[in-house]
Tab-separated table of C-alpha atoms (C1' of nucleotides) in Angstrom:
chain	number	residue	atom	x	y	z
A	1197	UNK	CA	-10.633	-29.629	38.833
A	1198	UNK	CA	-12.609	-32.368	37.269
A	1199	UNK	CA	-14.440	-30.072	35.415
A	1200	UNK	CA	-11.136	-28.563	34.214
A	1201	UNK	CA	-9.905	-31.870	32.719
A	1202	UNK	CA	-13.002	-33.170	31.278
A	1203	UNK	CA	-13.527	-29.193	29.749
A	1204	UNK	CA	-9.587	-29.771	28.571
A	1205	UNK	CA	-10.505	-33.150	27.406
A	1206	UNK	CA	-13.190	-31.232	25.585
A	1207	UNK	CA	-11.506	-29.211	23.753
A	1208	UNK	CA	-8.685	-30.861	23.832
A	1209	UNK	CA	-10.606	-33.578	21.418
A	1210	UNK	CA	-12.029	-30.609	19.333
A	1211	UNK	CA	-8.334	-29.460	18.419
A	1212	UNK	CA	-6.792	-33.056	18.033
A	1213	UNK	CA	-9.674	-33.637	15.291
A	1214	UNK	CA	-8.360	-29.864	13.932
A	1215	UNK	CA	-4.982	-30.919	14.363
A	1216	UNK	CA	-4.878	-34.653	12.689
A	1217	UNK	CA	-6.964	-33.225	9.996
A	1218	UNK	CA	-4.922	-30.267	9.153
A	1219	UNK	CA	-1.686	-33.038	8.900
A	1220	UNK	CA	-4.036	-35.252	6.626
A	1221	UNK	CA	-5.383	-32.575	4.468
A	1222	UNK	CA	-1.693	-31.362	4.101
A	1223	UNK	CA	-0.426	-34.648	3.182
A	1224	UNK	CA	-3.072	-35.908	1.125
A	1225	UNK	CA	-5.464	-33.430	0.331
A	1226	UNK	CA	-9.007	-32.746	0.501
A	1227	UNK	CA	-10.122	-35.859	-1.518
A	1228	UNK	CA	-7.255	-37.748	-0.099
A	1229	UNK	CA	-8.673	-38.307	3.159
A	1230	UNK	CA	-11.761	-39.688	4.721
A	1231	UNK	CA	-13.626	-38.317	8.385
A	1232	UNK	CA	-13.218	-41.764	9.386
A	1233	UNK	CA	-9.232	-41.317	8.910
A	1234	UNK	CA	-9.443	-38.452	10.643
A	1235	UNK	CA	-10.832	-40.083	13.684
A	1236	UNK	CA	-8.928	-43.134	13.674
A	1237	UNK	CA	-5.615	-41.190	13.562
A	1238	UNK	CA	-7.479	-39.137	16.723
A	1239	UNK	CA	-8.614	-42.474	18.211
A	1240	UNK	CA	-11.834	-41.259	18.450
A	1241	UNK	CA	-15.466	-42.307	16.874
A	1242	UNK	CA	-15.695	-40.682	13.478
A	1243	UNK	CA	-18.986	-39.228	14.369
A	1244	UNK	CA	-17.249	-37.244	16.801
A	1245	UNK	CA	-15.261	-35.663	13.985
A	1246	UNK	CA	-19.403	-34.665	12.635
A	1247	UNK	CA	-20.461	-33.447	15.634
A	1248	UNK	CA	-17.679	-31.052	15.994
A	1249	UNK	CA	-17.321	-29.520	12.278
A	1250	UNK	CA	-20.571	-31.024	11.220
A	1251	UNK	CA	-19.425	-31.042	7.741
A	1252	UNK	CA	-16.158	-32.378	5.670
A	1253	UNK	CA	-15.710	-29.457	3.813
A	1254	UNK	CA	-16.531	-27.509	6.634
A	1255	UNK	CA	-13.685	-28.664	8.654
A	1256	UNK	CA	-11.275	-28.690	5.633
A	1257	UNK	CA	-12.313	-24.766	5.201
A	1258	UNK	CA	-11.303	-24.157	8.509
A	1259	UNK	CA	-7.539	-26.187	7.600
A	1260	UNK	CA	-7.274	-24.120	4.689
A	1261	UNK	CA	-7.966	-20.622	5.973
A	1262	UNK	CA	-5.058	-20.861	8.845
A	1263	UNK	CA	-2.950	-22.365	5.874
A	1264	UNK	CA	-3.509	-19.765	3.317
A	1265	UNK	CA	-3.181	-17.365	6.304
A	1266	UNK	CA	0.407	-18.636	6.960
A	1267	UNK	CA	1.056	-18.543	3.498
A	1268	UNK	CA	0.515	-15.085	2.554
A	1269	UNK	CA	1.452	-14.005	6.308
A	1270	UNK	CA	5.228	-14.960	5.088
A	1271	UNK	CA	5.770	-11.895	3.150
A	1272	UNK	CA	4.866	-9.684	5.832
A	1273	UNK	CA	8.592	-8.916	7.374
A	1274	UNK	CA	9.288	-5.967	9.555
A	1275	UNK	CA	11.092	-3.470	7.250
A	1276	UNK	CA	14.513	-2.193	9.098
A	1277	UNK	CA	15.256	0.817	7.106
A	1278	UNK	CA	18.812	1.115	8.567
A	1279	UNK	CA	19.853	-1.781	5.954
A	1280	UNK	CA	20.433	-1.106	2.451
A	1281	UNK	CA	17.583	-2.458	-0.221
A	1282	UNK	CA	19.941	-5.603	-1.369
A	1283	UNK	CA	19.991	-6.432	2.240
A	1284	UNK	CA	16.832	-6.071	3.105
A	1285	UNK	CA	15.922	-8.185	0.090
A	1286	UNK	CA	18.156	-11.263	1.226
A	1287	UNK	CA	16.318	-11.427	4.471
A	1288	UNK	CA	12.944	-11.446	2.854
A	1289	UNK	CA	14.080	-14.056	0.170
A	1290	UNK	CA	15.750	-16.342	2.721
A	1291	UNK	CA	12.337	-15.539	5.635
A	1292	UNK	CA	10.047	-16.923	3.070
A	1293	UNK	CA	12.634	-19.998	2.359
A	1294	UNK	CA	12.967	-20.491	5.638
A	1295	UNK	CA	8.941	-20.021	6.354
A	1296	UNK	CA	8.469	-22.844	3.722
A	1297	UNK	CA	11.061	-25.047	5.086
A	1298	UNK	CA	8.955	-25.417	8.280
A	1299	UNK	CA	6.126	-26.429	6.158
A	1300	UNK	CA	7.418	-27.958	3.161
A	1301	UNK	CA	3.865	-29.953	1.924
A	1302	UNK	CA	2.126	-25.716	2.094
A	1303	UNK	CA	2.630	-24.555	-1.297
A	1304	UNK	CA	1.593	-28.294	-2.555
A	1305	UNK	CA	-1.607	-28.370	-0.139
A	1306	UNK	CA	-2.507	-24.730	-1.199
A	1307	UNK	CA	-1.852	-24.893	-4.853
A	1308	UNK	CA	-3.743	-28.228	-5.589
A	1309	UNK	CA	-6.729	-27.162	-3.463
A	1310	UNK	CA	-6.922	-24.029	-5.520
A	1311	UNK	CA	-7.087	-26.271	-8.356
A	1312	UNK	CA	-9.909	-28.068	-7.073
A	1313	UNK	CA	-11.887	-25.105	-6.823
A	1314	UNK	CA	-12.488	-25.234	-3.184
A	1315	UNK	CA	-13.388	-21.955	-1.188
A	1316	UNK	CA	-12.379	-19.777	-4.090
A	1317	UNK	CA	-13.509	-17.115	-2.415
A	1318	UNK	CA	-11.606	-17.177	0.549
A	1319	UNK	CA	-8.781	-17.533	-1.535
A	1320	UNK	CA	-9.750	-14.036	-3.665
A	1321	UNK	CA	-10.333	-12.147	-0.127
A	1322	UNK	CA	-7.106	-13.376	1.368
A	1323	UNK	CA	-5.007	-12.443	-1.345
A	1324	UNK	CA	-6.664	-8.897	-2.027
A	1325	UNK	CA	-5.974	-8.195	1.470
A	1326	UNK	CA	-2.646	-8.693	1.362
A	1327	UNK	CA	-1.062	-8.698	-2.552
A	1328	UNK	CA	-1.903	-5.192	-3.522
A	1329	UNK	CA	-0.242	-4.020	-0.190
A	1330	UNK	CA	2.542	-6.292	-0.637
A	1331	UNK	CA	3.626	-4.884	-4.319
A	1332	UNK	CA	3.083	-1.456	-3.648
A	1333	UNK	CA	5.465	-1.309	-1.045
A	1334	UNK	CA	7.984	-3.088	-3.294
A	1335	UNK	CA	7.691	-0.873	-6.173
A	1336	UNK	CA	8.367	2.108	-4.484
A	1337	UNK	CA	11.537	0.595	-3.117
A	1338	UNK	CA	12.001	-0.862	-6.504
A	1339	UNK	CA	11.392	2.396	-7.755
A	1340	UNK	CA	14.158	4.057	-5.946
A	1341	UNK	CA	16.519	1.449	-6.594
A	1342	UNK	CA	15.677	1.463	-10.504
A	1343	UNK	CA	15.972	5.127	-10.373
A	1344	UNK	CA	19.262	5.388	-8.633
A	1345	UNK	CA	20.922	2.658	-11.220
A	1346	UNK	CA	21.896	0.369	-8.660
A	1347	UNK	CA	19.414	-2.629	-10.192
A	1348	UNK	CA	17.537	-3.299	-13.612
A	1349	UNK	CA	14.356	-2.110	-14.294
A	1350	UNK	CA	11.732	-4.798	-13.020
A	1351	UNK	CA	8.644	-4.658	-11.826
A	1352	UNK	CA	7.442	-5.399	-8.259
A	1353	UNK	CA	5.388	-7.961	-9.443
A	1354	UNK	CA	7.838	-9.923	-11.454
A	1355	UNK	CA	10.528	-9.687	-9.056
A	1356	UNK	CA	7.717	-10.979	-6.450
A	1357	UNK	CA	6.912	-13.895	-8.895
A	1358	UNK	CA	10.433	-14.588	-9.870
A	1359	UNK	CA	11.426	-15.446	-5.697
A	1360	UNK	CA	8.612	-17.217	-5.042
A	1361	UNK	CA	8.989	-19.624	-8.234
A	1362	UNK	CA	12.471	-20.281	-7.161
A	1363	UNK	CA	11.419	-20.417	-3.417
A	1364	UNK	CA	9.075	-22.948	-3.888
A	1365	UNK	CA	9.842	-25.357	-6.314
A	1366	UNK	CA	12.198	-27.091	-4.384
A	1367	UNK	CA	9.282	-27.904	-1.628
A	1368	UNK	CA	6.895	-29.283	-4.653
A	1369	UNK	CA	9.733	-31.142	-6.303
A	1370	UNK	CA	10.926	-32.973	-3.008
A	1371	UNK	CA	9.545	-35.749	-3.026
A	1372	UNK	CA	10.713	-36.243	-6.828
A	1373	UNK	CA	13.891	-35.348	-5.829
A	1374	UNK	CA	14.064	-37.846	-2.872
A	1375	UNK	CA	12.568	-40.596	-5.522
A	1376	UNK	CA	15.139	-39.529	-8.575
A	1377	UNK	CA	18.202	-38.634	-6.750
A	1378	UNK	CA	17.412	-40.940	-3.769
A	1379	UNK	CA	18.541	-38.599	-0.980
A	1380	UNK	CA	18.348	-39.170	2.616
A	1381	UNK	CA	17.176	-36.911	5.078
A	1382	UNK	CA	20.269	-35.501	5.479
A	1383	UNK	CA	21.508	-35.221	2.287
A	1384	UNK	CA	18.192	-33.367	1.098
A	1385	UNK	CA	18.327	-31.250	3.795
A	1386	UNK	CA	21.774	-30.071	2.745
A	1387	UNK	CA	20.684	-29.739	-0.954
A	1388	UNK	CA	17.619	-27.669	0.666
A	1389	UNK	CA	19.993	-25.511	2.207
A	1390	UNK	CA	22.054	-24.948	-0.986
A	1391	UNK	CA	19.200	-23.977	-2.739
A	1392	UNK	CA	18.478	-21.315	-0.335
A	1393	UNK	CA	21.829	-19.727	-0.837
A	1394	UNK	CA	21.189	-20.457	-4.474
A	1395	UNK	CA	17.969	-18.810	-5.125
A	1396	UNK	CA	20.029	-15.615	-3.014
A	1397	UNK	CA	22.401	-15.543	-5.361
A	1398	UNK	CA	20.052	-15.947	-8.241
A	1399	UNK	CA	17.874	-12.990	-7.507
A	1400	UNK	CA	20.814	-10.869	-6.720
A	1401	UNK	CA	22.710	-11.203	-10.081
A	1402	UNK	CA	19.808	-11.452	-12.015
A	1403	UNK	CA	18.583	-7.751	-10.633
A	1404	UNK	CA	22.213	-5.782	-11.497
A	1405	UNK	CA	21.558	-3.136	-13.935
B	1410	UNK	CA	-13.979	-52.774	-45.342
B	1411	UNK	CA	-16.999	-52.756	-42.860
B	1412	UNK	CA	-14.657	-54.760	-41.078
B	1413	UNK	CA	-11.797	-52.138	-40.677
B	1414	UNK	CA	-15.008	-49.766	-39.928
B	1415	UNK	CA	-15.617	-52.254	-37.168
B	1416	UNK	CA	-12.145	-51.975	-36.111
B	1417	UNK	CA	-11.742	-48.417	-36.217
B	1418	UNK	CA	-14.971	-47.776	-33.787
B	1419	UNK	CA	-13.376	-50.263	-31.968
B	1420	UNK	CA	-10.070	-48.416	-31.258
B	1421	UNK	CA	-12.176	-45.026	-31.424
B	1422	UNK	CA	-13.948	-46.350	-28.547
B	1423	UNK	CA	-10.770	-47.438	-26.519
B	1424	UNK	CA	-8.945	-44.104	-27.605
B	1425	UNK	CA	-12.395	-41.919	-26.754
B	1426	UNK	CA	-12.027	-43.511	-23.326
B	1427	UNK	CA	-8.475	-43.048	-23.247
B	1428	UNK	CA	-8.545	-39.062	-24.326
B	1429	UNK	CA	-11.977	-38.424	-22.304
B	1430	UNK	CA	-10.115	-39.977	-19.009
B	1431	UNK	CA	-6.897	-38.170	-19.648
B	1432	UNK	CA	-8.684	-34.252	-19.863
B	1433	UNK	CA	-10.659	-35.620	-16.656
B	1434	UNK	CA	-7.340	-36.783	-14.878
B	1435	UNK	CA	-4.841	-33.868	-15.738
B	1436	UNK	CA	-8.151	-30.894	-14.398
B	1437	UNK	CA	-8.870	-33.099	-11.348
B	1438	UNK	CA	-6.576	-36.108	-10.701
B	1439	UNK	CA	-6.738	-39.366	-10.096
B	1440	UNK	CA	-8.943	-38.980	-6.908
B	1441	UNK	CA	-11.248	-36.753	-8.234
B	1442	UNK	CA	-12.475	-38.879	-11.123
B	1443	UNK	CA	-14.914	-41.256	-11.197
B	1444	UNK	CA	-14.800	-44.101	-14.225
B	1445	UNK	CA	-18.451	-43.064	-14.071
B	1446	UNK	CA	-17.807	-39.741	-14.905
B	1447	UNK	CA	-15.248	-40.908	-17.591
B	1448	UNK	CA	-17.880	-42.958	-19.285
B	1449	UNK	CA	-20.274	-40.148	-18.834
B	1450	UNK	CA	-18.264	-37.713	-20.554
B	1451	UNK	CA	-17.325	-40.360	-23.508
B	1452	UNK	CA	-21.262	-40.959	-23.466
B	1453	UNK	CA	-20.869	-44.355	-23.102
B	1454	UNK	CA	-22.158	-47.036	-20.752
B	1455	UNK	CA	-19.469	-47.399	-17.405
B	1456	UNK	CA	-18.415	-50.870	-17.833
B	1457	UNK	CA	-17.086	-50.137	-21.311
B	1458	UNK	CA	-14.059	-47.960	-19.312
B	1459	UNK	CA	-13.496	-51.671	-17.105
B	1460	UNK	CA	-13.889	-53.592	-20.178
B	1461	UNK	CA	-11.200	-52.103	-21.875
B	1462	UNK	CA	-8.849	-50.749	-19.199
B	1463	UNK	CA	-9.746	-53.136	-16.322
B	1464	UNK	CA	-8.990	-50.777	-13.623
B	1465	UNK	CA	-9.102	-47.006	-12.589
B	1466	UNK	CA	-5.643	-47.602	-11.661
B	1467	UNK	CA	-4.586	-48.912	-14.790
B	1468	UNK	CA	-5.922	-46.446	-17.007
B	1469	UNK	CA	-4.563	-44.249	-15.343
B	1470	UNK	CA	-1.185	-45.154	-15.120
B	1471	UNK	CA	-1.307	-45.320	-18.821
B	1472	UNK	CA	-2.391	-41.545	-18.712
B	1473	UNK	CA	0.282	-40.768	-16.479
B	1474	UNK	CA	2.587	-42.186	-18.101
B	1475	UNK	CA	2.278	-40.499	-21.450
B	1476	UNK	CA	2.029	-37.171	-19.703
B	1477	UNK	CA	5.206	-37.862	-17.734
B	1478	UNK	CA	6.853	-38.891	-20.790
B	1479	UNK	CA	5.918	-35.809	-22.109
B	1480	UNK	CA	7.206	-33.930	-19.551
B	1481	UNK	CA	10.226	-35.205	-19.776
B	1482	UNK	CA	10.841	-34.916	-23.499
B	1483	UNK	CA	10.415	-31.572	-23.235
B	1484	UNK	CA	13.767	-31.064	-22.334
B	1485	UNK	CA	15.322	-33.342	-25.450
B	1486	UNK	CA	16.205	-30.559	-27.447
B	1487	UNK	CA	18.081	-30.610	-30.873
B	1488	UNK	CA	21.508	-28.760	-30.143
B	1489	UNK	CA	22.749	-26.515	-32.514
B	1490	UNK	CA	26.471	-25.978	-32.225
B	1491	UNK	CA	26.420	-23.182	-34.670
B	1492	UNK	CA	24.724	-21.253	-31.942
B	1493	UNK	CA	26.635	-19.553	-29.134
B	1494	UNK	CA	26.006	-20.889	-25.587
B	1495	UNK	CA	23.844	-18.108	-24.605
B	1496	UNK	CA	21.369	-18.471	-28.020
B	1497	UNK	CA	21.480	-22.089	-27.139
B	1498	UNK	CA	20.057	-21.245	-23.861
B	1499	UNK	CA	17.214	-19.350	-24.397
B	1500	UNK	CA	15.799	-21.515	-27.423
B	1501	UNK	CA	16.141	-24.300	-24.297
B	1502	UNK	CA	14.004	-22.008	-22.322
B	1503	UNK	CA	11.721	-20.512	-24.440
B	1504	UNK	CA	10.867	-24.256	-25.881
B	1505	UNK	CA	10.494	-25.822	-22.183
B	1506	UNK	CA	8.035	-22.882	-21.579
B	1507	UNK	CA	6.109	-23.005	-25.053
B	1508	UNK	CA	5.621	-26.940	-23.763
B	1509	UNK	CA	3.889	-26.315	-20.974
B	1510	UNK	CA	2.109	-23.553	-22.913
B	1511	UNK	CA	0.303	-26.059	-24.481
B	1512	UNK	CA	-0.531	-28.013	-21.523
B	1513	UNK	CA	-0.603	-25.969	-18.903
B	1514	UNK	CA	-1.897	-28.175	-16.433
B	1515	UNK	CA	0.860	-30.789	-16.641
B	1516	UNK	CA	3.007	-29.625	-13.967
B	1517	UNK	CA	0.169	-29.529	-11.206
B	1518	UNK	CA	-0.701	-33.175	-12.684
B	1519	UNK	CA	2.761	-34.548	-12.272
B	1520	UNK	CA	3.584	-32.967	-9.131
B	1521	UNK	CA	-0.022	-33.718	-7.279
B	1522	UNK	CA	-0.111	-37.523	-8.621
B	1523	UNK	CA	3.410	-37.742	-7.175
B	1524	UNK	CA	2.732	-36.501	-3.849
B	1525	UNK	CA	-0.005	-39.447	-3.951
B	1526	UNK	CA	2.637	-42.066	-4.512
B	1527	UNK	CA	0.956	-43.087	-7.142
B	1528	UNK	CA	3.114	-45.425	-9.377
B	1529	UNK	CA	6.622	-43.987	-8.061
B	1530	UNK	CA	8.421	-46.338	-10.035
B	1531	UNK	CA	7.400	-44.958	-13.152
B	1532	UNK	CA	8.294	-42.045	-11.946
B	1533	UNK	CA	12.027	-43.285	-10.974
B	1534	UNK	CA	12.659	-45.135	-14.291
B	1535	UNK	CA	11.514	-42.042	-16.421
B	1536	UNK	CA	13.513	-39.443	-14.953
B	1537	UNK	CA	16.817	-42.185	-14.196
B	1538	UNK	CA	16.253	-42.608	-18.491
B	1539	UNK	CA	16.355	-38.723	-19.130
B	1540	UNK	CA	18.288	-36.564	-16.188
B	1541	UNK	CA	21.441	-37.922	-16.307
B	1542	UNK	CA	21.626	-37.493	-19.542
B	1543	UNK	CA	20.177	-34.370	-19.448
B	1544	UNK	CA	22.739	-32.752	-16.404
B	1545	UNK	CA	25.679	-34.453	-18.162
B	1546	UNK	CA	25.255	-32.163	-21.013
B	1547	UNK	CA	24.854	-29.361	-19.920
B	1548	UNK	CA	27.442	-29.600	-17.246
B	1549	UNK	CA	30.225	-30.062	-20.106
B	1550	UNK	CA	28.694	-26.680	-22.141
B	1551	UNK	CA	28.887	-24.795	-18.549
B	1552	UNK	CA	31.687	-25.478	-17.768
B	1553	UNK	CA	33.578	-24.394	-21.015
B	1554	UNK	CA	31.418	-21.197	-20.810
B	1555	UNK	CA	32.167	-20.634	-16.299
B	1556	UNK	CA	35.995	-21.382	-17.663
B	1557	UNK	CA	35.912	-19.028	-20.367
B	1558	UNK	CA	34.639	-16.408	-18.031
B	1559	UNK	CA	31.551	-16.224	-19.249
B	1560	UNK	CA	29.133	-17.219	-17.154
B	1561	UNK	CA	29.476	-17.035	-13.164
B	1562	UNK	CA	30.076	-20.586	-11.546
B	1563	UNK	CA	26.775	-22.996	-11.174
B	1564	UNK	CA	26.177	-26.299	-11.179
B	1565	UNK	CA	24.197	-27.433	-13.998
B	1566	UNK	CA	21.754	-29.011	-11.245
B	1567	UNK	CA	20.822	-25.422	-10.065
B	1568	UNK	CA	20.855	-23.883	-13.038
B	1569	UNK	CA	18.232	-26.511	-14.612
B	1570	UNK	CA	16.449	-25.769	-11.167
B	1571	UNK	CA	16.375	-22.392	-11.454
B	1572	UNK	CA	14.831	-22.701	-15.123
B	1573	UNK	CA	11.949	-24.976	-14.413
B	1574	UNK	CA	11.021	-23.652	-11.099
B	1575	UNK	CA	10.681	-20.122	-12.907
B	1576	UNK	CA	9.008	-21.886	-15.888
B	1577	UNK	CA	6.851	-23.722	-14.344
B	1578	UNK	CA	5.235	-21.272	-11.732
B	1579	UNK	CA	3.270	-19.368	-13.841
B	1580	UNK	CA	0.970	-22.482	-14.790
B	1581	UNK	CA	0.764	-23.648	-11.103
B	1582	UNK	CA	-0.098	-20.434	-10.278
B	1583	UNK	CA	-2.566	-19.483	-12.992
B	1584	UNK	CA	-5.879	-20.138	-11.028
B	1585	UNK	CA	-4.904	-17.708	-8.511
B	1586	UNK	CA	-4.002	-15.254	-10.412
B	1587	UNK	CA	-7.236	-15.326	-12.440
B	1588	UNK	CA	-8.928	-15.256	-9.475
B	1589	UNK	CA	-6.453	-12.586	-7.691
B	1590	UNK	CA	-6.218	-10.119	-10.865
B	1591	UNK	CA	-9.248	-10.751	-12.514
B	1592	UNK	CA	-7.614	-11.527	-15.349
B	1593	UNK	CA	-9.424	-12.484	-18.447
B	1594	UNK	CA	-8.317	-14.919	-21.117
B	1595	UNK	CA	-6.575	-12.327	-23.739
B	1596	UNK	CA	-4.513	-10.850	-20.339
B	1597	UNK	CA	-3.482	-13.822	-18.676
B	1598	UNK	CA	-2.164	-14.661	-22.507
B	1599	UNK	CA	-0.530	-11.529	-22.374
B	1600	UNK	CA	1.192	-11.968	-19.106
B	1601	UNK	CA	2.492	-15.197	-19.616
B	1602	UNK	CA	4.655	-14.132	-22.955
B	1603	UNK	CA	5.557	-11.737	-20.999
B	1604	UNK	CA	6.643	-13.986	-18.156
B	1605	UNK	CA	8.447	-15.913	-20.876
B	1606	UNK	CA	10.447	-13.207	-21.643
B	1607	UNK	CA	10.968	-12.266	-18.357
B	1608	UNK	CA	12.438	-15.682	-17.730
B	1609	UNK	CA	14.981	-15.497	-19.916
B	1610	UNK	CA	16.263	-12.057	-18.904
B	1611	UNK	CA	16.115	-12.946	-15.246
B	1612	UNK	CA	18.369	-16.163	-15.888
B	1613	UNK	CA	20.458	-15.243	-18.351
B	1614	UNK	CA	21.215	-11.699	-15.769
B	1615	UNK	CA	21.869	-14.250	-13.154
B	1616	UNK	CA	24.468	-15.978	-15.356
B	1617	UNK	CA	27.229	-13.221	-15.523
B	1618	UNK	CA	30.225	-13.519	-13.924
C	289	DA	C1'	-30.669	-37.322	44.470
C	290	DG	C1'	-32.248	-36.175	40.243
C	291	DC	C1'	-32.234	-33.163	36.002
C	292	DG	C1'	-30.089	-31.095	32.334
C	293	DT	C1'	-26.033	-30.423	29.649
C	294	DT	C1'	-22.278	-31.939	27.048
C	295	DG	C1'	-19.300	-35.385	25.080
C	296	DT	C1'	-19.047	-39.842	22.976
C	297	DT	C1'	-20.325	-44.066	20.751
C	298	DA	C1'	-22.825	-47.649	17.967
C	299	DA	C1'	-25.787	-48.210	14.360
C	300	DT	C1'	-27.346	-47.081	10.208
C	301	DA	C1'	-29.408	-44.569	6.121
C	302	DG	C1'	-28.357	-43.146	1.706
C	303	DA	C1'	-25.414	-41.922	-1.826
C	304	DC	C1'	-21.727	-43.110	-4.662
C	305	DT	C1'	-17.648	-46.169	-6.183
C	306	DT	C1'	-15.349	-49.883	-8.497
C	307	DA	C1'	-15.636	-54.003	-10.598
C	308	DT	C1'	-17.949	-58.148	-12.303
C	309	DT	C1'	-21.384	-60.879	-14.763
C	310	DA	C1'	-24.698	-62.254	-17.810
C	311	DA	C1'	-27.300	-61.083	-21.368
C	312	DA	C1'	-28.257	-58.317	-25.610
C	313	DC	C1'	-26.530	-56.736	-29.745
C	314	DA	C1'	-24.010	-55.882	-34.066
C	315	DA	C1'	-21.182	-57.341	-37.769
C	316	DC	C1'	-19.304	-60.573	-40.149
C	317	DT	C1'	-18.176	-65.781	-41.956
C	318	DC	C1'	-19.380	-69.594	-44.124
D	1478	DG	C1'	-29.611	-67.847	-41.769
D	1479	DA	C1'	-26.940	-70.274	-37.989
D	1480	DG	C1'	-23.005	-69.560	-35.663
D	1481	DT	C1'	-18.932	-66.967	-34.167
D	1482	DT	C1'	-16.713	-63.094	-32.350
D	1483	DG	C1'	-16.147	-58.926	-30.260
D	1484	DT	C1'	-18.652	-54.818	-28.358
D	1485	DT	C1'	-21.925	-52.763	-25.392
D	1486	DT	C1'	-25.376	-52.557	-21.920
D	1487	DA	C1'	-28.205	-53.407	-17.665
D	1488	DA	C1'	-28.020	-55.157	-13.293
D	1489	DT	C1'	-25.859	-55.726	-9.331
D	1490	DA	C1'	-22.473	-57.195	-5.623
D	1491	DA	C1'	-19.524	-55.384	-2.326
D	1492	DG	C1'	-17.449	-51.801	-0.434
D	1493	DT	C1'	-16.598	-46.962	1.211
D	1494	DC	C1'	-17.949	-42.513	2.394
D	1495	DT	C1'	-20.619	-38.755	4.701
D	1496	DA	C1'	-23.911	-37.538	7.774
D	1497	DT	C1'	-27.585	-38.377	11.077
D	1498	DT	C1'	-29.832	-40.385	15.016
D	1499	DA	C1'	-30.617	-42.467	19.180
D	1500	DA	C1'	-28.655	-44.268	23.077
D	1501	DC	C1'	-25.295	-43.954	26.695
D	1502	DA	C1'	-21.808	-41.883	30.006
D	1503	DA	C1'	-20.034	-38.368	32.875
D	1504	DC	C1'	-20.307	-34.497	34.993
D	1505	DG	C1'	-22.407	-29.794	37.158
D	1506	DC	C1'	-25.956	-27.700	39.432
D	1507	DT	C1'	-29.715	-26.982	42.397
DNA sequence: AGCGTTGTTAATAGACTTATTAAACAACTC
DNA sequence: GAGTTGTTTAATAAGTCTATTAACAACGCT
């Protein structure tokens, strides 16, 4: 029983240190933040933070994979094939909204470490695993659509890049917004919202033939 | 004569400093900079940067603040009334995007330094000068165009939105997709004009009624 | 009870940062 | 050519950061 708490203690400690790192590293980034910040938001002796990742970078790699992970795992929706393509589309526009809303500093946290250069490769492998997969499945659909008249011709890829701009820019701009506009928490979350329906409307029009 | 020569190493020196600290800031913030590294890419000796600027901080805020400025101006666009709405529009968007063309890593500058809170009050006083302004205008054009009939109803919030989230992407983006597509130079060129392009079509589509 | 294992801390080395200071230097004035 | 002024450098103080090490604590096992 003992043994139980001290061994949840134990790893309990290892995942706090994962934890209050991962909502550093989000909020401020990879330079942003310092092991000792890490610990003291744990309330634990920075060395601690060593002896579990040994490294900095090494326990920032670990932040970023699950991030990126989330990221790309967004796009990956169940298709229901009993709904039409314009259908299916909204819930895959508004999934991904939604998927950012619950993580609104991700595309900031993901984008700026990719400008930094960090882990590039596990950046290349994620995406490969997932993009190509990802487009193809939306051309074909595309393809039918495009074919049948019922939408312009555009490509999988620009369509892809087109609800993702929109999707996102909202969660980057926030804290702009909150500055310029001086929102509350309430208010912004409405605007969020709006923007949601927004960027469904957007895509929509923008894809009749 | 040898005295203006004086001079003008004098405010080459400051300006070197100024431009060296400015390529360093907007490729790795202000975080990632070191006024070591400044004066080592000027080739000068380290205090020089303190002797003239005083402070990181300070030199940098006079970076940012050009670049912010410039961000902002891009919008301040000479209106044409012999054009029709729609010609108006693209010009708007096609100029906004040949902007960031030429500095492509503004955005991720802006946005990163402002998720820092670095200087927010710049921040608020430059956009309070310019979006007002800037939403004012356009909200009179759209709404003689939405009451015409020929433009679907949208705020001129959302519609600005919708431009500069699809604008900007593409530059946030860029390193992953060089790293993603393996794109060299001459393609990624090629892709963005045609992302340009595809901007326009993809809001001006979404504009019908 | 004592030994080994694991978790945790205090202390600290070593590198790097920003910022300051004093001295060297250059260019020019009179 | 002595002095003035502004520019530049070397040296360094003071601080922070990462990472390591050695000591200590708590427990499990035999």
């Amino acid at each position: 029983m003992k043994g139980q708490e001290k061994n949840n203690q134990k790893d309990g400690m290892e995942l706090s240190i994962l934890y209050a790192a991962e909502e550093l590293f989000l909020e401020k980034g990879f330079n942003g933040v310092s092991t000792t910040e890490i610990a003291a938001k744990v309330g634990c002796n920075q060395a601690l933070v060593h002896y579990y990742y040994r490294t900095k970078a090494n326990l920032f790699q670990k932040v970023f994979e699950n991030k990126l992970k989330y990221m790309v795992s967004i796009f990956e929706i169940i298709e229901d094939n009993s709904l039409t393509f314009e259908e299916r589309l909204v819930i895959k526009i508004k999934s991904h909204f939604d998927a950012l809303s619950k993580e609104p500093l991700l595309p900031m946290f993901v984008l700026n470490e990719i400008r930094n250069n960090s882990s590039t490769d596990i950046i290349r492998e994620t995406f490969r695993q997932q993009a190509p997969n990802l487009i193809n499945k939306l051309e074909e659909e595309l393809k039918i659509e495009i074919e049948a008249g019922r939408i312009r011709n555009i490509s999988a890829f620009d369509l892809l890049i087109n609800i993702i701009s929109l999707n996102i820019f909202v969660f980057l701009a926030r804290p702009i917004m909150e500055y310029v506009l001086g929102l509350d928490e309430e208010m912004m979350n409405k605007m969020i919202e709006h923007r949601k329906q927004e960027v469904v409307n957007t895509i929509l029009n923008s894809l009749r033939p």
